[in-house]
Short mmCIF file of C-alpha atoms and ligand atoms in Angstrom, two decimals:
data_model
loop_
_atom_site.label_atom_id
_atom_site.label_comp_id
_atom_site.label_asym_id
_atom_site.label_seq_id
_atom_site.Cartn_x
_atom_site.Cartn_y
_atom_site.Cartn_z
CA MET V 1 -16.81 -2.07 17.16
CA GLY V 2 -15.89 1.56 17.33
CA TRP V 3 -12.87 3.72 17.30
CA ASP V 4 -11.64 5.91 20.07
CA ALA V 5 -10.87 9.49 19.19
CA GLN V 6 -7.46 10.21 17.73
CA ASP V 7 -4.81 11.40 20.10
CA ALA V 8 -2.66 14.44 19.43
CA THR V 9 -0.17 12.55 17.29
CA GLY V 10 -2.84 11.50 14.84
CA ALA V 11 -2.88 7.97 16.22
CA ALA V 12 -6.15 6.16 16.66
CA ARG V 13 -6.70 3.43 19.21
CA TYR V 14 -8.47 0.19 18.47
CA PRO V 15 -10.24 -2.29 20.69
CA GLU V 16 -8.48 -5.62 21.12
CA GLY V 17 -9.21 -8.11 18.37
CA MET V 18 -9.67 -11.84 18.71
CA PRO V 19 -7.22 -13.95 16.71
CA ILE V 20 -8.97 -15.86 13.92
CA ALA V 21 -8.17 -19.11 12.17
CA ARG V 22 -7.12 -17.95 8.73
CA GLU V 23 -8.17 -20.55 6.20
CA ALA V 24 -10.21 -20.04 3.06
CA ALA V 25 -11.70 -22.40 0.48
CA SER V 26 -9.57 -23.87 -2.28
CA VAL V 27 -10.29 -22.96 -5.90
CA ALA V 28 -9.70 -24.80 -9.17
CA LEU V 29 -7.96 -22.27 -11.41
CA ASP V 30 -8.84 -22.39 -15.12
CA SER V 31 -6.84 -19.39 -16.30
CA VAL V 32 -5.18 -16.20 -15.19
CA GLU V 33 -5.60 -13.00 -17.16
CA LEU V 34 -3.20 -10.07 -16.89
CA ARG V 35 -3.93 -6.58 -18.10
CA VAL V 36 -1.79 -3.48 -18.07
CA LEU V 37 -3.95 -0.43 -17.45
CA HIS V 38 -3.16 3.23 -17.99
CA LEU V 39 -5.34 5.21 -15.60
CA PRO V 40 -4.97 9.01 -15.88
CA LEU V 41 -4.26 10.77 -12.56
CA VAL V 42 -6.34 13.81 -11.62
CA SER V 43 -3.10 15.70 -10.95
CA PRO V 44 0.60 14.85 -11.36
CA PHE V 45 2.17 12.92 -8.44
CA THR V 46 5.79 13.89 -7.74
CA THR V 47 8.13 12.06 -5.37
CA SER V 48 11.90 11.96 -5.03
CA PHE V 49 11.78 9.42 -7.92
CA GLY V 50 10.06 11.73 -10.40
CA THR V 51 6.60 12.70 -11.62
CA GLU V 52 3.79 10.47 -12.88
CA THR V 53 0.64 11.64 -14.64
CA VAL V 54 -0.77 8.24 -15.50
CA ARG V 55 -0.95 5.23 -13.20
CA GLU V 56 0.38 2.23 -15.08
CA VAL V 57 -0.76 -0.82 -13.16
CA ILE V 58 -1.46 -4.51 -13.75
CA VAL V 59 -4.79 -6.08 -12.84
CA VAL V 60 -5.14 -9.83 -12.52
CA ARG V 61 -8.29 -11.84 -13.08
CA VAL V 62 -8.37 -15.50 -12.11
CA ARG V 63 -11.11 -17.65 -13.55
CA THR V 64 -12.11 -20.64 -11.47
CA ALA V 65 -14.74 -23.33 -11.67
CA ASP V 66 -16.72 -21.36 -9.05
CA GLY V 67 -16.26 -17.78 -10.24
CA ASP V 68 -13.69 -15.07 -10.80
CA GLY V 69 -11.32 -13.17 -8.53
CA TRP V 70 -9.48 -9.91 -9.11
CA GLY V 71 -6.13 -8.68 -7.87
CA GLU V 72 -3.76 -5.81 -8.55
CA ILE V 73 0.01 -5.74 -9.07
CA VAL V 74 1.20 -2.39 -7.75
CA THR V 75 4.44 -2.06 -9.68
CA GLN V 76 5.48 1.23 -11.24
CA PRO V 77 6.60 1.54 -14.89
CA ALA V 78 10.27 1.82 -13.89
CA PRO V 79 12.27 0.13 -11.10
CA LEU V 80 12.64 3.28 -8.98
CA TYR V 81 10.56 2.61 -5.85
CA SER V 82 11.80 -0.98 -5.83
CA SER V 83 13.47 -3.39 -8.25
CA GLU V 84 10.07 -4.42 -9.63
CA TYR V 85 8.46 -2.72 -12.62
CA THR V 86 5.41 -3.33 -14.80
CA TYR V 87 6.78 -5.42 -17.60
CA GLY V 88 9.22 -7.23 -15.32
CA ALA V 89 6.28 -8.34 -13.18
CA TRP V 90 4.34 -9.20 -16.33
CA ASP V 91 7.16 -11.42 -17.58
CA ALA V 92 7.68 -13.09 -14.19
CA CYS V 93 3.94 -13.80 -14.00
CA ARG V 94 3.48 -15.25 -17.47
CA ARG V 95 6.74 -17.19 -17.59
CA TRP V 96 7.05 -18.52 -14.02
CA LEU V 97 4.50 -17.57 -11.41
CA ILE V 98 1.23 -18.29 -13.21
CA PRO V 99 2.35 -21.64 -14.67
CA ALA V 100 3.37 -22.71 -11.14
CA LEU V 101 -0.03 -21.68 -9.77
CA LEU V 102 -1.84 -23.56 -12.53
CA GLY V 103 0.04 -26.76 -11.62
CA PRO V 104 -2.03 -28.11 -8.71
CA ALA V 105 -5.66 -29.10 -9.35
CA ARG V 106 -6.81 -26.81 -6.53
CA VAL V 107 -5.13 -24.02 -4.57
CA ARG V 108 -6.02 -22.36 -1.30
CA PRO V 109 -5.03 -18.71 -0.87
CA GLU V 110 -2.72 -19.81 1.96
CA ASP V 111 -0.84 -22.07 -0.50
CA VAL V 112 -0.01 -19.35 -3.01
CA GLY V 113 2.99 -18.03 -1.09
CA THR V 114 4.39 -21.54 -0.65
CA ILE V 115 3.88 -22.48 -4.31
CA LEU V 116 5.68 -19.31 -5.43
CA GLU V 117 8.34 -19.32 -2.71
CA ARG V 118 11.14 -20.83 -4.82
CA PHE V 119 10.99 -17.85 -7.17
CA ILE V 120 13.11 -15.15 -5.58
CA GLY V 121 11.68 -11.67 -5.16
CA HIS V 122 8.86 -10.43 -7.44
CA ARG V 123 6.81 -9.73 -4.36
CA MET V 124 4.39 -7.30 -5.96
CA ALA V 125 3.68 -9.80 -8.73
CA LYS V 126 3.11 -12.57 -6.18
CA ALA V 127 0.92 -10.29 -4.08
CA GLY V 128 -1.36 -9.48 -7.02
CA LEU V 129 -1.78 -13.15 -7.87
CA GLU V 130 -2.45 -14.09 -4.27
CA MET V 131 -5.02 -11.29 -3.99
CA ALA V 132 -6.91 -12.60 -7.02
CA VAL V 133 -6.96 -16.16 -5.64
CA LEU V 134 -8.01 -14.86 -2.21
CA ASP V 135 -10.80 -12.79 -3.77
CA ALA V 136 -12.09 -15.78 -5.74
CA ALA V 137 -11.87 -18.14 -2.75
CA LEU V 138 -13.59 -15.79 -0.29
CA ARG V 139 -16.36 -15.09 -2.81
CA THR V 140 -17.17 -18.78 -3.01
CA GLU V 141 -17.68 -18.66 0.77
CA SER V 142 -19.47 -15.27 0.75
CA ARG V 143 -16.80 -14.09 3.16
CA THR V 144 -15.23 -10.65 3.41
CA LEU V 145 -11.51 -10.05 3.22
CA SER V 146 -11.73 -7.91 6.35
CA GLU V 147 -13.20 -10.73 8.43
CA TYR V 148 -10.67 -13.19 7.00
CA LEU V 149 -7.71 -10.92 7.77
CA GLY V 150 -8.93 -10.17 11.30
CA ALA V 151 -10.31 -6.64 11.07
CA VAL V 152 -11.67 -5.21 14.29
CA THR V 153 -13.36 -2.06 13.02
CA ASP V 154 -15.73 -1.12 10.22
CA ARG V 155 -14.10 2.14 9.16
CA VAL V 156 -10.60 3.57 9.09
CA PRO V 157 -9.41 7.16 9.25
CA ALA V 158 -8.19 8.57 5.94
CA GLY V 159 -4.74 10.04 5.41
CA VAL V 160 -3.48 11.66 2.24
CA SER V 161 -0.04 11.53 0.65
CA VAL V 162 0.79 14.82 -1.05
CA GLY V 163 3.42 14.86 -3.77
CA ILE V 164 6.12 17.50 -4.11
CA GLN V 165 4.53 20.67 -5.50
CA PRO V 166 6.11 23.42 -7.63
CA SER V 167 6.74 25.55 -4.50
CA PRO V 168 6.10 25.55 -0.74
CA ALA V 169 3.26 28.03 -1.35
CA ALA V 170 1.67 25.66 -3.87
CA LEU V 171 2.10 22.84 -1.35
CA VAL V 172 0.20 24.83 1.29
CA GLU V 173 -2.60 25.37 -1.21
CA THR V 174 -2.75 21.66 -2.06
CA VAL V 175 -2.72 20.60 1.58
CA ALA V 176 -5.53 23.10 2.30
CA HIS V 177 -7.57 21.43 -0.43
CA TYR V 178 -7.20 17.97 1.15
CA LEU V 179 -7.81 19.22 4.70
CA GLY V 180 -10.97 20.82 3.33
CA GLN V 181 -12.05 17.40 2.12
CA GLY V 182 -11.66 16.02 5.65
CA TYR V 183 -8.38 14.09 5.54
CA ARG V 184 -7.22 13.39 9.07
CA ARG V 185 -3.48 13.19 8.51
CA VAL V 186 -1.18 14.67 5.92
CA LYS V 187 2.01 13.17 4.56
CA ILE V 188 4.21 15.31 2.36
CA LYS V 189 6.90 14.00 0.08
CA ILE V 190 10.37 15.46 0.58
CA ARG V 191 13.69 15.28 -1.27
CA PRO V 192 17.01 17.10 -0.88
CA GLY V 193 16.35 20.78 -1.52
CA ARG V 194 12.60 20.40 -0.91
CA ASP V 195 12.48 19.39 2.73
CA ILE V 196 12.81 21.89 5.57
CA ALA V 197 11.09 24.86 3.88
CA ASP V 198 8.22 22.69 2.63
CA THR V 199 7.65 21.17 6.05
CA ALA V 200 7.90 24.56 7.75
CA ALA V 201 5.41 26.05 5.31
CA VAL V 202 2.80 23.38 6.05
CA ARG V 203 3.35 23.50 9.80
CA ASP V 204 3.13 27.32 9.81
CA ALA V 205 -0.02 27.35 7.72
CA PHE V 206 -2.00 24.69 9.56
CA GLY V 207 -0.74 24.56 13.15
CA ASP V 208 -0.80 21.20 14.86
CA ILE V 209 -2.34 18.98 12.16
CA PRO V 210 -1.08 15.36 12.19
CA LEU V 211 1.84 15.65 9.76
CA GLN V 212 4.57 13.31 8.52
CA VAL V 213 7.13 13.29 5.71
CA ASP V 214 8.31 10.65 3.23
CA ALA V 215 11.78 10.85 1.66
CA ASN V 216 11.54 7.71 -0.49
CA ALA V 217 15.18 6.83 0.23
CA ALA V 218 16.57 10.14 -1.05
CA TYR V 219 19.14 10.81 1.72
CA THR V 220 22.26 9.27 3.23
CA LEU V 221 23.52 9.13 6.80
CA ALA V 222 25.68 12.17 5.95
CA ASP V 223 22.41 14.15 5.90
CA ALA V 224 21.65 13.36 9.55
CA GLU V 225 22.14 16.96 10.69
CA LEU V 226 19.86 18.27 7.97
CA LEU V 227 17.18 15.72 8.84
CA ALA V 228 17.48 16.63 12.54
CA ALA V 229 16.35 20.11 11.49
CA LEU V 230 12.92 18.52 10.97
CA ASP V 231 12.68 17.67 14.68
CA PRO V 232 11.16 21.00 15.76
CA PHE V 233 8.15 20.43 13.48
CA ASP V 234 6.70 17.67 15.68
CA LEU V 235 6.24 15.22 12.85
CA ILE V 236 4.55 11.90 13.51
CA LEU V 237 7.45 10.28 11.66
CA ILE V 238 9.96 10.49 8.85
CA GLU V 239 9.45 7.69 6.34
CA GLN V 240 12.30 5.86 4.61
CA PRO V 241 14.98 8.55 4.73
CA LEU V 242 17.78 6.22 3.54
CA GLN V 243 18.22 3.44 0.99
CA GLU V 244 16.22 0.22 1.04
CA ASP V 245 19.16 -1.92 2.24
CA ASP V 246 20.52 0.58 4.81
CA LEU V 247 19.11 -1.00 7.99
CA VAL V 248 22.25 -0.28 10.00
CA ASP V 249 22.42 3.33 8.83
CA HIS V 250 18.73 3.76 9.62
CA ALA V 251 19.45 2.60 13.17
CA ALA V 252 22.29 5.11 13.42
CA LEU V 253 20.07 7.85 12.05
CA ALA V 254 17.22 6.95 14.42
CA ARG V 255 19.59 7.52 17.35
CA LYS V 256 20.31 11.05 16.08
CA LEU V 257 16.70 12.13 15.47
CA ARG V 258 13.85 12.94 17.81
CA THR V 259 11.39 12.32 14.97
CA PRO V 260 10.55 8.59 14.82
CA VAL V 261 12.02 6.78 11.82
CA CYS V 262 9.48 4.75 9.86
CA LEU V 263 10.48 2.19 7.25
CA ASP V 264 8.64 1.55 4.00
CA GLU V 265 10.88 0.29 1.14
CA SER V 266 13.16 -1.64 3.55
CA ILE V 267 10.39 -3.84 4.95
CA VAL V 268 9.98 -6.55 2.33
CA SER V 269 8.83 -9.33 4.69
CA ALA V 270 7.94 -10.17 8.28
CA LYS V 271 11.57 -11.26 8.74
CA ALA V 272 12.80 -7.88 7.51
CA ALA V 273 10.43 -6.22 9.97
CA ALA V 274 11.75 -8.34 12.84
CA ASP V 275 15.36 -7.53 11.81
CA ALA V 276 14.65 -3.80 11.58
CA ILE V 277 12.99 -3.82 14.99
CA ALA V 278 15.86 -5.80 16.54
CA LEU V 279 18.41 -3.39 15.08
CA GLY V 280 16.52 -0.29 16.20
CA SER V 281 16.15 0.84 12.58
CA ALA V 282 12.44 1.59 12.79
CA GLY V 283 10.18 2.96 15.51
CA VAL V 284 7.21 2.71 13.14
CA ILE V 285 6.52 0.51 10.12
CA ASN V 286 4.47 1.19 6.99
CA ILE V 287 2.79 -1.98 5.73
CA LYS V 288 2.05 -2.41 2.03
CA ALA V 289 0.80 -5.81 0.91
CA GLY V 290 2.44 -5.48 -2.51
CA ARG V 291 5.87 -4.71 -1.11
CA VAL V 292 5.84 -7.73 1.23
CA GLY V 293 4.43 -10.28 -1.23
CA GLY V 294 0.75 -10.28 -0.31
CA TYR V 295 -1.97 -9.61 2.26
CA LEU V 296 -1.10 -12.75 4.21
CA GLU V 297 2.51 -11.67 4.68
CA ALA V 298 1.21 -8.18 5.47
CA VAL V 299 -0.74 -9.68 8.37
CA ARG V 300 2.43 -11.46 9.51
CA VAL V 301 4.31 -8.12 9.45
CA HIS V 302 1.44 -6.64 11.46
CA ASP V 303 1.65 -9.48 13.99
CA VAL V 304 5.44 -9.13 14.38
CA CYS V 305 5.13 -5.39 14.92
CA ARG V 306 2.19 -5.68 17.26
CA SER V 307 3.93 -8.13 19.53
CA ALA V 308 7.01 -5.88 19.56
CA GLY V 309 4.92 -2.80 20.35
CA ILE V 310 5.80 -1.12 17.06
CA PRO V 311 2.93 0.93 15.61
CA VAL V 312 2.05 0.32 11.97
CA TRP V 313 0.00 2.05 9.31
CA CYS V 314 -1.23 1.05 5.91
CA GLY V 315 0.74 2.43 2.99
CA GLY V 316 -0.58 3.02 -0.51
CA MET V 317 0.65 2.48 -4.04
CA LEU V 318 -1.93 4.59 -5.87
CA GLU V 319 -4.18 1.55 -5.99
CA THR V 320 -7.21 1.18 -8.21
CA GLY V 321 -10.51 0.35 -6.53
CA ILE V 322 -9.39 -3.27 -6.19
CA GLY V 323 -6.32 -2.68 -4.04
CA ARG V 324 -7.92 0.32 -2.35
CA ALA V 325 -10.74 -1.90 -1.04
CA ALA V 326 -8.25 -4.50 0.18
CA ASN V 327 -6.13 -1.85 1.90
CA ALA V 328 -9.15 -0.54 3.77
CA ALA V 329 -9.72 -4.08 5.08
CA LEU V 330 -6.07 -4.49 6.10
CA ALA V 331 -5.98 -1.10 7.83
CA ALA V 332 -8.84 -2.27 10.08
CA LEU V 333 -6.56 -4.75 11.90
CA PRO V 334 -5.83 -3.88 15.52
CA GLY V 335 -2.13 -3.02 15.18
CA PHE V 336 -2.83 -0.24 12.67
CA THR V 337 -2.75 2.45 15.31
CA LEU V 338 -1.53 5.24 13.02
CA VAL V 339 -3.51 6.81 10.19
CA GLY V 340 -2.49 5.34 6.84
CA ASP V 341 -2.32 6.46 3.22
CA VAL V 342 -5.86 5.20 2.87
CA SER V 343 -7.54 7.78 0.72
CA ALA V 344 -10.60 8.17 -1.48
CA SER V 345 -10.34 7.00 -5.06
CA ASP V 346 -10.91 10.57 -6.28
CA ARG V 347 -7.64 11.65 -4.68
CA PHE V 348 -6.02 10.01 -7.74
CA TYR V 349 -8.70 9.05 -10.26
CA GLU V 350 -11.66 10.66 -11.94
CA HIS V 351 -12.84 7.28 -13.21
CA ASP V 352 -11.94 4.22 -11.14
CA ILE V 353 -12.43 0.70 -12.48
CA VAL V 354 -14.88 -0.38 -9.78
CA ARG V 355 -18.58 0.28 -9.39
CA ALA V 356 -18.42 1.83 -5.92
CA PRO V 357 -15.07 3.59 -5.56
CA ILE V 358 -13.77 4.21 -2.05
CA ARG V 359 -14.92 7.61 -0.80
CA LEU V 360 -14.55 9.74 2.30
CA THR V 361 -17.21 10.18 4.95
CA ASP V 362 -16.16 12.82 7.47
CA GLY V 363 -12.53 11.87 6.93
CA TRP V 364 -13.14 8.13 7.26
CA VAL V 365 -13.20 5.28 4.78
CA SER V 366 -15.65 2.41 5.28
CA VAL V 367 -14.26 -1.10 5.32
CA PRO V 368 -15.92 -2.89 2.37
CA THR V 369 -18.70 -5.28 3.30
CA GLY V 370 -19.07 -7.25 0.06
CA PRO V 371 -17.57 -10.72 -0.44
CA GLY V 372 -13.87 -11.04 -1.27
CA THR V 373 -12.15 -7.65 -1.49
CA GLY V 374 -15.62 -6.15 -1.77
CA ALA V 375 -14.65 -4.42 -5.02
CA GLU V 376 -17.03 -5.01 -7.92
CA VAL V 377 -15.00 -4.49 -11.06
CA ASP V 378 -16.57 -2.49 -13.89
CA GLU V 379 -15.38 -4.47 -16.88
CA SER V 380 -16.17 -1.79 -19.44
CA ALA V 381 -14.15 0.70 -17.36
CA VAL V 382 -11.28 -1.81 -17.35
CA ASP V 383 -11.56 -2.31 -21.11
CA ALA V 384 -11.40 1.44 -21.68
CA VAL V 385 -7.97 1.75 -20.02
CA THR V 386 -6.39 -1.59 -21.01
CA VAL V 387 -3.18 -1.26 -23.03
CA ALA V 388 -2.01 -4.90 -22.91
CA ARG V 389 -3.74 -8.19 -22.19
CA GLU V 390 -2.69 -11.81 -21.94
CA VAL V 391 -4.46 -14.94 -20.73
CA VAL V 392 -2.42 -17.85 -19.39
CA ARG V 393 -4.39 -21.09 -19.44
CA ARG V 394 -3.90 -24.36 -17.68
O1 SMG J 401 -1.63 5.43 -2.61
O2 SMG J 401 -1.89 7.23 -1.46
C1 SMG J 401 -1.21 6.47 -2.15
C2 SMG J 401 0.22 6.82 -2.41
C3 SMG J 401 0.98 6.84 -1.15
O3 SMG J 401 2.95 8.10 -1.09
C4 SMG J 401 2.46 7.05 -1.35
N1 SMG J 401 3.16 6.00 -1.80
O4 SMG J 401 6.51 5.64 -0.74
O5 SMG J 401 4.72 5.58 0.35
C5 SMG J 401 5.30 5.73 -0.69
C6 SMG J 401 4.58 6.06 -1.97
C7 SMG J 401 4.99 5.18 -3.08
C8 SMG J 401 4.36 5.55 -4.36
S1 SMG J 401 5.20 5.00 -5.73
C9 SMG J 401 6.22 6.32 -6.14
MG1 MG J 402 6.79 5.63 1.36
#
């Protein structure tokens, strides 16, 4: 199954996919291991929340009677992107979520969400646990995550998310570096004071490249006029200009802008996506499995958007090779008609924790073909960056 060429907006068209029955094997969980990793970034990543130089992330390993599965909890160290944060997720997992999962004799990946439903929130934690169970279950069936989720293509175009740089000139230099590597769409981070001039600098330097901006909730509706000044730059979209819970204000803002408004932080579930669409708060939606509580809910968000005619793209949370492989599979679903933040591992990491890190081929990323997520974890690489470890047993 191939891809059509991108159109001028950076969108890519997919062939129609056949719906699949989504049911995987059940597994008998013996234990769940959590590790906090500190993975150094190749360069600092600055957003409207601040700067990170090390990716602090949790990896999950489930041990089952039939083999292991790995997942990733994409929280940040501090509750800035969302209310979740590393050691909050850690505590929720060890105290509540993992004991609940270890209750039944066997679990199917499709049961994880239901088992954990009574615990409010903690979506990234739930997503990482579900991913590990899904990985283990699909491996027992020698099945790929992409086939299970309903992928319709074997490669996805790569987009890069570029953090705020010391100056617009430095931003142009950084963007040139990524374009040189073949990235097919550029997203730049903006915040008040680093918006119009940065966008203008990139547009002036590179002409009509597919370009979009991400504000990470740094503005209010009072900034509508300022944000309308981005309209002349022909951006694909502006991502999450206002606060997470500002659906009504986003709808008001969308009416004032020519640039499509895309929601990221606000879309925490398929229901939230349906609400945002009904309110007119989003013309585009960014799908991140962690933010919505797992890859299964991510597919439900995709399905809601697809039937409403709302284009989606796959977001990123600086994933390790585990989540990066899973994202490549998700991004191969038919509704993902815009280029996502699906990048090569070396965009963030010199040493990933998997044996075959995701890489770029002519600006594309291959959808993994191995069983489960397709990521083969390099345990010694994991050991080298582990700063905390706990095993919760049945
Ligand atoms: O994984 O390529 C990536 C990062 C993409 O910009 C990215 N993510 O809001 O979309 C977003 C940010 C969240 C990162 S946590 C500050
Ligand atoms: Mg975002």
